[in-house]
Amino acid sequence: MSAQIIDGKAVAAALIEEVRAGVDARLAAGKRAPALAVILIGDDPASAVYVRNKKKSCEKAGIRSLAWDLPASTTQEELLAIVDQLNADNEVDGILVQLPLPEHIDPQAVIERIAPHKDVDGFHPYNMGRLAIKMPLLRPCTPRGVMTLLEKYGIDPKGKKAVIVGASNIVGRPQALEMLLARATVTVCHSATENLAAEVAAADIVVAAVGKPGFVKGEWVKPGAVVIDVGINRLADGTLAGDVEFAQASERAAFITPVPGGVGPMTIATLLQNTLDCANLHA
Ligand code: GUN
């Protein structure tokens, strides 16, 4: 069997068009375009690429993006003061602080300073808590994007066994909450998990989010399973690879996301969707 490839690029392009239509509807109703403030600190090359892509995608959707490119020497107090200013600015709907931050800044202090209704990343404990109690407001972009992909391919997690590999705050934990909300039976695996191969082998849906190339072996995948690969790892030869052994997993899975062109484009498209949602919360 050879898996059907889930085309995240195409689904993301369609989602950006949907967001664009939502923005146009706001404008037709006499409201302003949504505005997203993107704060980038320091000169991490990967972060610079992500931020550039976010700005380009905003343009496609008709969202105004406000760039704050700050030096690595920026202090936590300076950053918190900027967040306060953006929280108070009625022309700003969403605030995104690109992670990781330099060592001298506590990311949790920054995340918790963002007004929950402007938290486009959905990382604030208020928004994570809302997701945990089945009353989501703003949902973390990557896990929400994964749920959109499944929906577009007619894959309903209800009653299925979903196994999440990775328990990060950005992906693994909120992904588990999303799957639970969708009524899957959820297992979260992490570095203390004793028999990862057996856990993955039991999964109807596997989501890999560990940041290690080829960490999930193709031979672990249950025949007919759905494999969602969140990993984006740059190899020594400059190419990108996911967290799953793609070729081997494709032989067993019914559906699989490629890297690149799977979950990655969905994260950005979902950020735009969240920004529109933020704007619609405000006015
Ligand atoms: N760094 C890697 N992924 C993300 C993300 O989803 N949001 C932010 N703010 N930073 C990131």
mmCIF file of N, CA and C and ligand atoms in Angstrom, residues 50 54 96-100 121 123 141-142 170 267, ligand 1:
data_model
loop_
_atom_site.group_PDB
_atom_site.id
_atom_site.type_symbol
_atom_site.label_atom_id
_atom_site.label_comp_id
_atom_site.label_asym_id
_atom_site.label_seq_id
_atom_site.Cartn_x
_atom_site.Cartn_y
_atom_site.Cartn_z
ATOM 1 N N TYR A 50 11.111 32.419 9.135
ATOM 2 C CA TYR A 50 9.698 32.250 9.514
ATOM 3 C C TYR A 50 8.980 33.594 9.512
ATOM 4 N N LYS A 54 5.801 34.893 7.375
ATOM 5 C CA LYS A 54 4.566 35.352 8.028
ATOM 6 C C LYS A 54 4.132 36.691 7.431
ATOM 7 N N LEU A 96 2.422 38.670 18.116
ATOM 8 C CA LEU A 96 3.198 37.431 18.042
ATOM 9 C C LEU A 96 4.649 37.754 18.400
ATOM 10 N N VAL A 97 5.164 37.088 19.420
ATOM 11 C CA VAL A 97 6.584 37.214 19.756
ATOM 12 C C VAL A 97 7.252 35.930 19.284
ATOM 13 N N GLN A 98 8.141 36.045 18.305
ATOM 14 C CA GLN A 98 8.771 34.849 17.728
ATOM 15 C C GLN A 98 9.671 34.167 18.762
ATOM 16 N N LEU A 99 9.500 32.865 18.907
ATOM 17 C CA LEU A 99 10.333 32.054 19.797
ATOM 18 C C LEU A 99 11.354 31.284 18.964
ATOM 19 N N PRO A 100 12.495 30.905 19.453
ATOM 20 C CA PRO A 100 12.962 31.135 20.825
ATOM 21 C C PRO A 100 13.454 32.569 21.032
ATOM 22 N N ASP A 121 -0.973 33.335 18.952
ATOM 23 C CA ASP A 121 -0.312 32.033 19.071
ATOM 24 C C ASP A 121 -1.110 31.074 19.960
ATOM 25 N N PHE A 123 -0.809 30.766 23.100
ATOM 26 C CA PHE A 123 0.113 30.185 24.099
ATOM 27 C C PHE A 123 -0.161 30.668 25.522
ATOM 28 N N CYS A 141 -1.480 27.622 16.715
ATOM 29 C CA CYS A 141 -1.615 27.541 15.253
ATOM 30 C C CYS A 141 -1.326 26.153 14.689
ATOM 31 N N THR A 142 -0.233 25.536 15.097
ATOM 32 C CA THR A 142 0.128 24.258 14.470
ATOM 33 C C THR A 142 -0.904 23.170 14.778
ATOM 34 N N ILE A 170 4.204 24.141 22.706
ATOM 35 C CA ILE A 170 3.819 24.750 21.432
ATOM 36 C C ILE A 170 2.997 23.781 20.584
ATOM 37 N N THR A 267 0.588 26.032 9.457
ATOM 38 C CA THR A 267 0.851 26.837 10.656
ATOM 39 C C THR A 267 0.691 28.316 10.314
HETATM 40 N N1 GUN B 1 8.724 29.449 16.990
HETATM 41 C C1 GUN B 1 8.478 28.237 16.444
HETATM 42 N N2 GUN B 1 7.154 28.053 16.279
HETATM 43 C C2 GUN B 1 6.558 29.166 16.731
HETATM 44 C C3 GUN B 1 5.189 29.578 16.815
HETATM 45 O O1 GUN B 1 4.243 28.865 16.457
HETATM 46 N N3 GUN B 1 4.977 30.808 17.343
HETATM 47 C C4 GUN B 1 5.988 31.601 17.754
HETATM 48 N N4 GUN B 1 5.681 32.783 18.270
HETATM 49 N N5 GUN B 1 7.263 31.254 17.697
HETATM 50 C C5 GUN B 1 7.531 30.043 17.181
#
